CSV table of C-alpha atoms in Angstrom, one decimal:
chain,number,residue,atom,x,y,z
A,1,MET,CA,0.0,0.0,0.0
A,2,ILE,CA,1.3,3.4,-1.0
A,3,LEU,CA,0.1,6.5,1.1
A,4,VAL,CA,-0.3,9.8,-0.8
A,5,VAL,CA,-0.5,12.9,1.4
A,6,ASP,CA,-1.5,16.2,-0.2
A,7,ASP,CA,-4.0,18.9,0.7
A,8,ASP,CA,-4.9,19.3,-3.0
A,9,CYS,CA,-7.6,16.9,-4.0
A,10,SER,CA,-6.6,17.0,-7.6
A,11,VAL,CA,-3.0,15.9,-6.8
A,12,ARG,CA,-4.3,13.1,-4.6
A,13,SER,CA,-6.6,11.9,-7.4
A,14,SER,CA,-4.0,12.1,-10.2
A,15,LEU,CA,-1.4,10.3,-8.2
A,16,LYS,CA,-3.9,7.6,-7.2
A,17,ILE,CA,-4.9,7.0,-10.8
A,18,LEU,CA,-1.2,7.0,-12.0
A,19,LEU,CA,0.0,4.6,-9.3
A,20,SER,CA,-3.0,2.2,-9.5
A,21,ARG,CA,-3.3,2.1,-13.3
A,22,SER,CA,0.3,2.4,-14.5
A,23,GLY,CA,2.0,0.8,-11.5
A,24,GLY,CA,-0.5,-1.6,-10.3
A,25,TYR,CA,-0.2,-0.4,-6.7
A,26,LYS,CA,-2.9,-0.1,-4.0
A,27,VAL,CA,-3.1,3.5,-2.9
A,28,GLU,CA,-4.5,5.2,0.2
A,29,THR,CA,-4.7,9.0,0.4
A,30,ALA,CA,-4.6,11.6,3.2
A,31,ALA,CA,-5.4,15.3,3.1
A,32,ASN,CA,-3.3,16.3,6.1
A,33,ALA,CA,-0.8,15.2,8.6
A,34,ASP,CA,-3.4,13.8,11.1
A,35,GLU,CA,-4.9,11.6,8.4
A,36,ALA,CA,-1.5,10.4,7.3
A,37,LEU,CA,-0.4,9.5,10.8
A,38,ALA,CA,-3.6,7.6,11.4
A,39,ALA,CA,-2.9,5.5,8.2
A,40,ILE,CA,0.7,4.9,9.3
A,41,ARG,CA,-0.6,3.6,12.7
A,42,ARG,CA,-3.0,1.2,11.0
A,43,GLY,CA,0.0,-0.4,9.3
A,44,ASN,CA,0.6,-2.0,5.8
A,45,ILE,CA,2.0,1.2,4.3
A,46,ARG,CA,5.1,0.4,2.3
A,47,LEU,CA,5.8,3.9,0.9
A,48,VAL,CA,4.8,7.4,1.6
A,49,ILE,CA,4.6,10.2,-1.0
A,50,THR,CA,3.9,13.5,0.8
A,51,ASP,CA,3.5,17.1,0.0
A,52,MET,CA,5.6,19.5,2.2
A,53,ASN,CA,3.0,22.2,2.7
A,54,PHE,CA,-0.4,21.7,4.2
A,55,SER,CA,-1.1,25.4,5.0
A,56,SER,CA,-0.4,28.9,3.7
A,57,ASP,CA,3.1,28.5,5.0
A,58,THR,CA,5.4,27.5,2.0
A,59,SER,CA,8.6,26.9,4.0
A,60,GLY,CA,8.2,23.2,3.8
A,61,GLN,CA,8.2,22.7,7.6
A,62,ASP,CA,4.8,21.0,7.5
A,63,GLY,CA,6.4,18.2,5.5
A,64,ILE,CA,9.5,18.1,7.6
A,65,GLU,CA,7.4,17.7,10.8
A,66,LEU,CA,5.3,15.0,9.3
A,67,LEU,CA,8.4,13.2,8.0
A,68,GLN,CA,9.9,13.2,11.5
A,69,LYS,CA,6.7,11.7,13.0
A,70,ILE,CA,6.6,9.0,10.3
A,71,LYS,CA,10.2,8.0,11.0
A,72,VAL,CA,9.3,7.6,14.7
A,73,LEU,CA,6.2,5.5,14.0
A,74,SER,CA,7.6,3.5,11.1
A,75,PRO,CA,11.4,4.0,10.8
A,76,ASP,CA,11.9,1.7,7.8
A,77,THR,CA,9.1,3.1,5.6
A,78,PRO,CA,10.6,5.1,2.7
A,79,VAL,CA,9.3,8.6,2.2
A,80,ILE,CA,9.4,10.6,-1.0
A,81,LEU,CA,8.9,14.4,-0.6
A,82,ILE,CA,7.0,16.1,-3.4
A,83,THR,CA,6.2,19.9,-3.5
A,84,ALA,CA,5.8,22.8,-5.8
A,85,TRP,CA,8.0,24.9,-3.6
A,86,GLY,CA,11.0,22.6,-4.1
A,87,SER,CA,14.6,23.7,-3.8
A,88,ILE,CA,17.9,21.9,-3.3
A,89,PRO,CA,18.4,23.2,0.3
A,90,LEU,CA,14.9,22.0,1.2
A,91,ALA,CA,15.6,18.6,-0.4
A,92,VAL,CA,18.8,18.3,1.6
A,93,GLU,CA,17.1,19.1,4.8
A,94,GLY,CA,14.4,16.5,4.1
A,95,MET,CA,17.2,13.9,3.4
A,96,LYS,CA,18.8,14.7,6.7
A,97,HIS,CA,15.6,13.9,8.5
A,98,GLY,CA,15.3,10.5,6.7
A,99,ALA,CA,13.5,11.2,3.4
A,100,THR,CA,14.5,8.8,0.7
A,101,ASP,CA,14.0,11.1,-2.3
A,102,PHE,CA,12.6,14.5,-3.3
A,103,ILE,CA,10.6,15.3,-6.4
A,104,PRO,CA,9.4,18.8,-7.5
A,105,LYS,CA,6.0,19.4,-9.0
A,106,PRO,CA,5.2,19.0,-11.8
A,107,TRP,CA,6.7,15.5,-11.7
A,108,ASP,CA,7.7,13.2,-14.6
A,109,ASN,CA,5.4,10.2,-14.4
A,110,ARG,CA,8.0,7.7,-15.7
A,111,VAL,CA,10.7,8.9,-13.3
A,112,LEU,CA,8.3,8.8,-10.3
A,113,LEU,CA,7.2,5.2,-11.2
A,114,ASP,CA,10.8,4.1,-11.5
A,115,LYS,CA,11.7,5.5,-8.1
A,116,ILE,CA,8.7,3.9,-6.5
A,117,LYS,CA,9.5,0.5,-8.1
A,118,ALA,CA,13.0,0.7,-6.7
A,119,LEU,CA,11.7,1.4,-3.2
A,120,THR,CA,8.8,-1.2,-3.0
A,121,PRO,CA,9.9,-4.8,-2.7
A,122,THR,CA,8.0,-7.2,-5.0
A,123,ASP,CA,7.9,-11.0,-5.2
A,124,ASP,CA,10.7,-11.7,-7.5
A,125,SER,CA,11.1,-15.4,-6.8
A,126,ASN,CA,10.3,-16.2,-10.4
A,127,THR,CA,12.5,-13.5,-11.9
A,128,ASP,CA,15.6,-14.6,-13.7
A,129,PHE,CA,18.7,-13.1,-12.2
A,130,ASN,CA,22.2,-13.6,-13.5
A,131,ARG,CA,25.1,-12.9,-11.1
A,132,TYR,CA,27.6,-12.5,-14.0
A,133,GLY,CA,30.5,-14.1,-12.1
A,134,ILE,CA,29.8,-12.8,-8.6
A,135,ILE,CA,30.9,-15.6,-6.3
A,136,GLY,CA,29.7,-16.2,-2.7
A,137,ASN,CA,26.9,-17.2,-0.4
A,138,ASN,CA,27.7,-15.1,2.6
A,139,ALA,CA,24.6,-13.5,4.1
A,140,LYS,CA,25.9,-9.9,3.7
A,141,LEU,CA,26.6,-10.5,0.0
A,142,ILE,CA,23.2,-12.2,-0.6
A,143,SER,CA,21.6,-9.1,1.0
A,144,VAL,CA,23.3,-6.9,-1.5
A,145,LEU,CA,22.4,-9.2,-4.4
A,146,ASN,CA,18.7,-9.2,-3.4
A,147,ILE,CA,18.6,-5.4,-3.6
A,148,VAL,CA,20.4,-5.6,-7.0
A,149,LYS,CA,17.8,-8.1,-8.2
A,150,ARG,CA,15.0,-5.8,-7.1
A,151,ILE,CA,16.3,-2.5,-8.5
A,152,ALA,CA,18.1,-3.6,-11.7
A,153,ALA,CA,15.1,-3.1,-13.9
A,154,THR,CA,14.6,0.5,-12.7
A,155,ASP,CA,16.5,3.7,-13.7
A,156,ALA,CA,17.2,4.5,-10.0
A,157,PRO,CA,20.7,6.0,-9.4
A,158,VAL,CA,22.9,3.7,-7.3
A,159,LEU,CA,25.8,4.5,-5.0
A,160,ILE,CA,28.1,1.5,-4.3
A,161,THR,CA,30.5,1.8,-1.3
A,162,GLY,CA,33.1,-0.4,0.0
A,163,GLU,CA,36.9,-0.9,0.3
A,164,ASN,CA,39.1,-1.3,-2.7
A,165,GLY,CA,39.0,-4.8,-4.2
A,166,THR,CA,35.5,-5.7,-2.9
A,167,GLY,CA,34.0,-6.0,-6.4
A,168,LYS,CA,32.1,-2.7,-6.8
A,169,GLU,CA,32.5,-2.8,-10.6
A,170,MET,CA,31.1,-6.3,-10.8
A,171,ILE,CA,28.0,-5.2,-8.8
A,172,ALA,CA,27.6,-2.3,-11.3
A,173,LEU,CA,27.8,-4.7,-14.2
A,174,ALA,CA,25.3,-7.0,-12.6
A,175,ILE,CA,22.8,-4.1,-12.3
A,176,HIS,CA,23.3,-3.2,-15.9
A,177,ASN,CA,23.2,-6.7,-17.3
A,178,ASN,CA,20.0,-7.5,-15.5
A,179,SER,CA,18.3,-4.3,-16.6
A,180,ASN,CA,16.4,-3.3,-19.7
A,181,ARG,CA,19.5,-1.4,-20.8
A,182,LYS,CA,21.7,-4.5,-21.1
A,183,GLU,CA,21.8,-4.4,-24.9
A,184,LYS,CA,23.1,-0.7,-24.6
A,185,PRO,CA,26.6,0.5,-23.6
A,186,PHE,CA,28.1,0.1,-20.2
A,187,VAL,CA,30.7,2.9,-19.9
A,188,LYS,CA,33.1,2.9,-17.1
A,189,VAL,CA,34.8,6.2,-16.0
A,190,ASN,CA,37.6,6.3,-13.4
A,191,LEU,CA,37.1,9.8,-12.1
A,192,GLY,CA,40.2,9.6,-10.0
A,193,GLY,CA,42.2,9.4,-13.1
A,194,ILE,CA,40.7,12.5,-14.8
A,195,SER,CA,42.3,15.9,-14.1
A,196,ARG,CA,40.1,19.0,-13.6
A,197,SER,CA,41.3,20.5,-16.9
A,198,LEU,CA,40.2,17.4,-18.9
A,199,PHE,CA,37.0,16.7,-17.1
A,200,GLU,CA,34.6,18.4,-19.4
A,201,SER,CA,36.2,17.1,-22.6
A,202,GLU,CA,36.3,13.6,-21.2
A,203,MET,CA,32.8,13.6,-19.9
A,204,PHE,CA,30.9,15.8,-22.4
A,205,GLY,CA,33.1,15.8,-25.4
A,206,HIS,CA,34.4,18.8,-27.5
A,207,LYS,CA,34.2,20.3,-31.0
A,208,LYS,CA,37.2,20.6,-33.2
A,209,GLY,CA,39.0,23.9,-32.4
A,210,ALA,CA,37.4,24.2,-28.9
A,211,PHE,CA,40.8,24.6,-27.4
A,212,THR,CA,44.5,24.3,-28.3
A,213,GLY,CA,45.1,20.7,-29.4
A,214,ALA,CA,41.4,19.9,-30.2
A,215,VAL,CA,42.2,18.8,-33.7
A,216,ALA,CA,39.0,16.8,-34.1
A,217,ASP,CA,35.5,16.4,-32.6
A,218,ARG,CA,35.4,14.1,-29.6
A,219,ILE,CA,32.3,12.3,-28.2
A,220,GLY,CA,32.2,12.4,-24.4
A,221,ARG,CA,31.5,9.5,-22.0
A,222,PHE,CA,27.9,10.5,-21.3
A,223,GLN,CA,27.0,10.5,-25.0
A,224,LEU,CA,28.8,7.2,-25.5
A,225,ALA,CA,26.6,5.7,-22.7
A,226,ASP,CA,23.3,7.1,-24.2
A,227,GLY,CA,20.6,4.5,-23.7
A,228,GLY,CA,22.8,2.5,-21.3
A,229,THR,CA,24.6,2.9,-18.1
A,230,ILE,CA,27.5,5.1,-17.0
A,231,PHE,CA,29.6,3.8,-14.1
A,232,LEU,CA,31.4,6.6,-12.3
A,233,ASP,CA,34.1,5.0,-10.2
A,234,GLU,CA,36.0,6.8,-7.4
A,235,ILE,CA,33.5,9.6,-7.4
A,236,GLY,CA,34.8,10.7,-4.0
A,237,GLU,CA,38.0,11.9,-5.8
A,238,LEU,CA,36.1,14.5,-8.0
A,239,ASP,CA,37.0,18.1,-7.3
A,240,ILE,CA,34.3,20.6,-6.3
A,241,GLU,CA,34.3,22.5,-9.6
A,242,SER,CA,33.8,19.3,-11.5
A,243,GLN,CA,31.1,18.2,-9.1
A,244,VAL,CA,29.0,21.2,-10.0
A,245,LYS,CA,29.2,20.4,-13.7
A,246,LEU,CA,28.3,16.7,-13.0
A,247,LEU,CA,25.3,17.7,-10.8
A,248,ARG,CA,23.9,19.8,-13.6
A,249,VAL,CA,24.0,16.9,-16.0
A,250,LEU,CA,22.4,14.5,-13.5
A,251,GLN,CA,19.6,17.0,-12.9
A,252,GLU,CA,18.8,18.1,-16.4
A,253,LYS,CA,20.1,15.1,-18.5
A,254,THR,CA,21.6,17.6,-20.9
A,255,PHE,CA,25.0,19.1,-21.5
A,256,GLU,CA,27.0,21.1,-24.1
A,257,PRO,CA,30.2,19.7,-25.5
A,258,LEU,CA,33.1,22.2,-25.3
A,259,GLY,CA,32.9,24.6,-28.2
A,260,GLU,CA,29.2,23.8,-28.9
A,261,SER,CA,26.3,26.0,-28.0
A,262,LYS,CA,23.6,23.4,-28.7
A,263,SER,CA,22.6,21.1,-25.8
A,264,VAL,CA,22.8,17.4,-26.1
A,265,LYS,CA,20.2,15.3,-24.3
A,266,VAL,CA,21.0,11.8,-23.1
A,267,ASP,CA,19.1,8.9,-21.5
A,268,VAL,CA,21.6,7.4,-19.1
A,269,ARG,CA,21.4,5.4,-15.9
A,270,VAL,CA,24.1,6.5,-13.4
A,271,ILE,CA,25.9,4.2,-11.0
A,272,CYS,CA,28.6,5.6,-8.8
A,273,ALA,CA,31.2,3.9,-6.6
A,274,THR,CA,33.6,5.0,-3.9
A,275,ASN,CA,35.8,3.8,-1.1
A,276,ALA,CA,35.9,7.3,0.4
A,277,PRO,CA,33.7,8.3,3.4
A,278,LEU,CA,31.5,10.8,1.5
A,279,GLU,CA,29.6,11.9,4.6
A,280,GLU,CA,33.0,13.0,6.1
A,281,LYS,CA,33.9,14.8,2.9
A,282,ILE,CA,30.6,16.7,3.0
A,283,THR,CA,31.5,17.8,6.6
A,284,GLU,CA,34.9,18.9,5.4
A,285,GLY,CA,33.4,20.8,2.5
A,286,THR,CA,35.1,18.7,-0.2
A,287,PHE,CA,32.0,16.9,-1.5
A,288,ARG,CA,28.7,18.6,-2.4
A,289,GLU,CA,25.8,17.5,-0.2
A,290,ASP,CA,23.3,18.0,-3.1
A,291,LEU,CA,25.3,15.8,-5.4
A,292,TYR,CA,25.5,13.1,-2.7
A,293,TYR,CA,21.7,12.9,-2.4
A,294,ARG,CA,21.3,13.0,-6.2
A,295,ILE,CA,23.5,9.9,-6.7
A,296,ASN,CA,22.4,8.0,-3.5
A,297,LEU,CA,18.8,7.0,-4.1
A,298,ILE,CA,19.8,3.4,-3.7
A,299,SER,CA,22.9,2.6,-1.5
A,300,LEU,CA,24.8,-0.7,-1.7
A,301,HIS,CA,27.6,-1.4,0.7
A,302,LEU,CA,29.9,-4.3,-0.2
A,303,PRO,CA,31.4,-6.1,2.9
A,304,PRO,CA,35.2,-6.5,3.0
A,305,LEU,CA,36.5,-10.1,2.5
A,306,ARG,CA,37.4,-10.4,6.2
A,307,GLU,CA,33.6,-10.3,6.9
A,308,ARG,CA,33.0,-13.0,4.2
A,309,ILE,CA,35.4,-15.7,5.4
A,310,ASP,CA,32.9,-18.4,4.5
A,311,ASP,CA,33.2,-17.3,0.8
A,312,ILE,CA,37.0,-17.7,0.7
A,313,PRO,CA,37.0,-21.4,-0.2
A,314,LEU,CA,34.5,-20.7,-3.0
A,315,LEU,CA,36.7,-17.9,-4.4
A,316,ILE,CA,39.8,-20.0,-4.2
A,317,ASN,CA,38.2,-22.7,-6.3
A,318,GLU,CA,36.9,-20.2,-8.8
A,319,PHE,CA,40.3,-18.6,-9.3
A,320,ALA,CA,42.0,-22.0,-9.4
A,321,SER,CA,39.6,-23.2,-12.1
A,322,HIS,CA,40.7,-20.4,-14.4
A,323,SER,CA,44.4,-21.1,-13.9
A,324,PHE,CA,46.7,-22.0,-16.8
A,325,LYS,CA,47.2,-25.3,-15.0
A,326,ASP,CA,44.7,-28.1,-14.9
A,327,ASN,CA,43.3,-29.8,-11.8
A,328,ILE,CA,44.7,-27.4,-9.3
A,329,LYS,CA,43.9,-28.3,-5.7
A,330,PHE,CA,44.4,-26.3,-2.5
A,331,THR,CA,44.8,-28.5,0.6
A,332,GLN,CA,42.6,-27.9,3.6
A,333,SER,CA,45.6,-26.5,5.5
A,334,ALA,CA,46.3,-24.0,2.7
A,335,ILE,CA,42.6,-22.9,2.7
A,336,ASN,CA,42.7,-22.5,6.5
A,337,LYS,CA,45.8,-20.3,6.2
A,338,LEU,CA,44.0,-18.1,3.7
A,339,CYS,CA,40.8,-17.9,5.8
A,340,LYS,CA,42.8,-16.7,8.8
A,341,TYR,CA,44.3,-13.8,6.9
A,342,SER,CA,42.6,-10.3,6.9
A,343,PHE,CA,43.1,-9.5,3.2
A,344,PRO,CA,43.2,-5.7,3.3
A,345,GLY,CA,43.2,-5.8,-0.5
A,346,ASN,CA,40.1,-7.9,-0.4
A,347,ILE,CA,39.0,-10.2,-3.3
A,348,ARG,CA,41.6,-8.6,-5.6
A,349,GLN,CA,44.4,-9.5,-3.2
A,350,LEU,CA,43.1,-13.0,-2.7
A,351,LYS,CA,43.1,-13.5,-6.4
A,352,ASN,CA,46.7,-12.3,-6.7
A,353,VAL,CA,47.8,-14.6,-3.8
A,354,VAL,CA,46.1,-17.7,-5.3
A,355,GLU,CA,47.5,-17.0,-8.8
A,356,ARG,CA,51.0,-16.4,-7.5
A,357,ALA,CA,50.9,-19.6,-5.5
A,358,ILE,CA,49.9,-21.6,-8.5
A,359,LEU,CA,52.5,-19.9,-10.7
A,360,MET,CA,55.4,-20.4,-8.3
A,361,ASN,CA,54.6,-24.1,-7.5
A,362,ASP,CA,55.6,-27.0,-9.8
A,363,SER,CA,53.0,-29.2,-8.3
A,364,ASN,CA,49.2,-29.1,-8.8
A,365,ILE,CA,48.7,-29.5,-5.0
A,366,ILE,CA,49.0,-26.2,-3.2
A,367,GLU,CA,50.1,-26.6,0.5
A,368,ASP,CA,50.0,-23.9,3.2
A,369,SER,CA,53.8,-23.6,2.8
A,370,ASP,CA,53.4,-22.6,-0.8
A,371,ILE,CA,51.3,-19.5,0.1
A,372,SER,CA,53.2,-16.3,0.7
A,373,LEU,CA,51.3,-13.5,2.6
A,374,PRO,CA,52.4,-10.1,3.8
A,375,GLU,CA,52.5,-9.4,7.5
A,376,ASP,CA,48.9,-9.2,8.8
A,377,LYS,CA,48.6,-6.0,10.7
A,378,THR,CA,44.8,-6.3,11.1
A,379,ASN,CA,45.2,-9.6,13.1
A,380,GLU,CA,47.7,-7.8,15.4
A,381,PHE,CA,45.0,-5.2,16.2
A,382,ALA,CA,42.4,-8.0,16.6
A,383,ALA,CA,44.7,-9.7,19.1
A,384,LEU,CA,45.0,-6.4,21.1
A,385,ASP,CA,41.2,-6.1,21.1
A,386,ASP,CA,40.9,-9.6,22.5
A,387,ILE,CA,43.3,-8.8,25.3
A,388,GLU,CA,41.4,-5.6,26.1
A,389,ARG,CA,38.1,-7.4,26.0
A,390,LYS,CA,39.3,-10.1,28.4
A,391,GLN,CA,40.7,-7.5,30.8
A,392,ILE,CA,37.4,-5.6,30.9
A,393,ILE,CA,35.5,-8.8,31.6
A,394,GLU,CA,37.8,-9.8,34.4
A,395,THR,CA,37.6,-6.3,36.0
A,396,LEU,CA,33.7,-6.4,35.8
A,397,LYS,CA,33.8,-9.7,37.6
A,398,LEU,CA,36.1,-8.2,40.2
A,399,THR,CA,33.7,-5.3,40.8
A,400,GLY,CA,30.6,-7.5,40.7
A,401,GLY,CA,29.4,-5.9,37.5
A,402,ASN,CA,29.8,-2.3,38.7
A,403,ILE,CA,30.6,-0.4,35.5
A,404,SER,CA,31.7,2.8,37.3
A,405,ARG,CA,34.2,1.0,39.5
A,406,ALA,CA,35.5,-1.1,36.6
A,407,SER,CA,36.0,2.1,34.6
A,408,ALA,CA,37.9,3.7,37.4
A,409,ILE,CA,40.2,0.7,37.8
């Protein structure tokens, strides 16, 4: 059930018709905050679409207050804010209070339906889903893949976070290859490798003679990805000036190549990835908050390999099966040794270690002595944590569970 909250009867009616006829959703409506909260208390609301103004006040505080109350009553219910008085600062304030997205009136029906589809789980047990080489059955990975399965067919922007080597590009490819855009281009851009001076030319293209050295027309990455997906890796490395230019394209779906006055319109799904803590960068002023919320409708966090120890044997077998040698076998002691290592470089590092062990060994049987690993600093810190934990427990026993006395000791 989707709850539509708006004091304008025509808005409620038009949204109910759109969502029920085009989306196949059950819809309940409310004219004000009291009616909306009553519906929330009755339960069975999977998504709320709410106006931000229920009075002559156009500050948007009506919607913010309702949003806060909804998040108290039903913290996991996604909320889309929709208003004719929209602005980026208002959208950001709503996001800070837990809103999932923000759409200004008049809305685009297709965009709204795509966003709703991404936020409302459906029974996809009979839906074909191809992992495209993603290996593992760890619960954290399965949770990520379940979200990928649900949102792949939409155009919702996705932000993939996680440490280097965790497989962010493979997740982006799985989203693209399970989408309606799979026959169209998948264009990867490493933003960390593009200088500020070349950003516009690389991303939006240029006309011959646009600058010194522009000896021919160049098609930018966004235009190359038209109809498909653009994967913006290392988006946390993008400088502020380039962030402004990127935000404009994401908002308007248009851009002008350097040296061209005519706008180019593109239909592109955007998937971003980063290993950087973007929230900290926002606080530092090195990453735009409005861009963050624009790219972060759906957030996927990939766990590091040390949190997927149960997947290590599967990954070892996968990498060994693609070796230049046949019938490679890792002994149980070798697998145990690899499972005890923290792998700061994650899956990428595991792959290198496995391939090196196979390459350097004349035998098809890989023993633990055949595996060379760098010093494991993470395990040293883990050991220190264990010592501290044991000391705290002993001290609590000594004080009879008195936390204040144990802290003083």
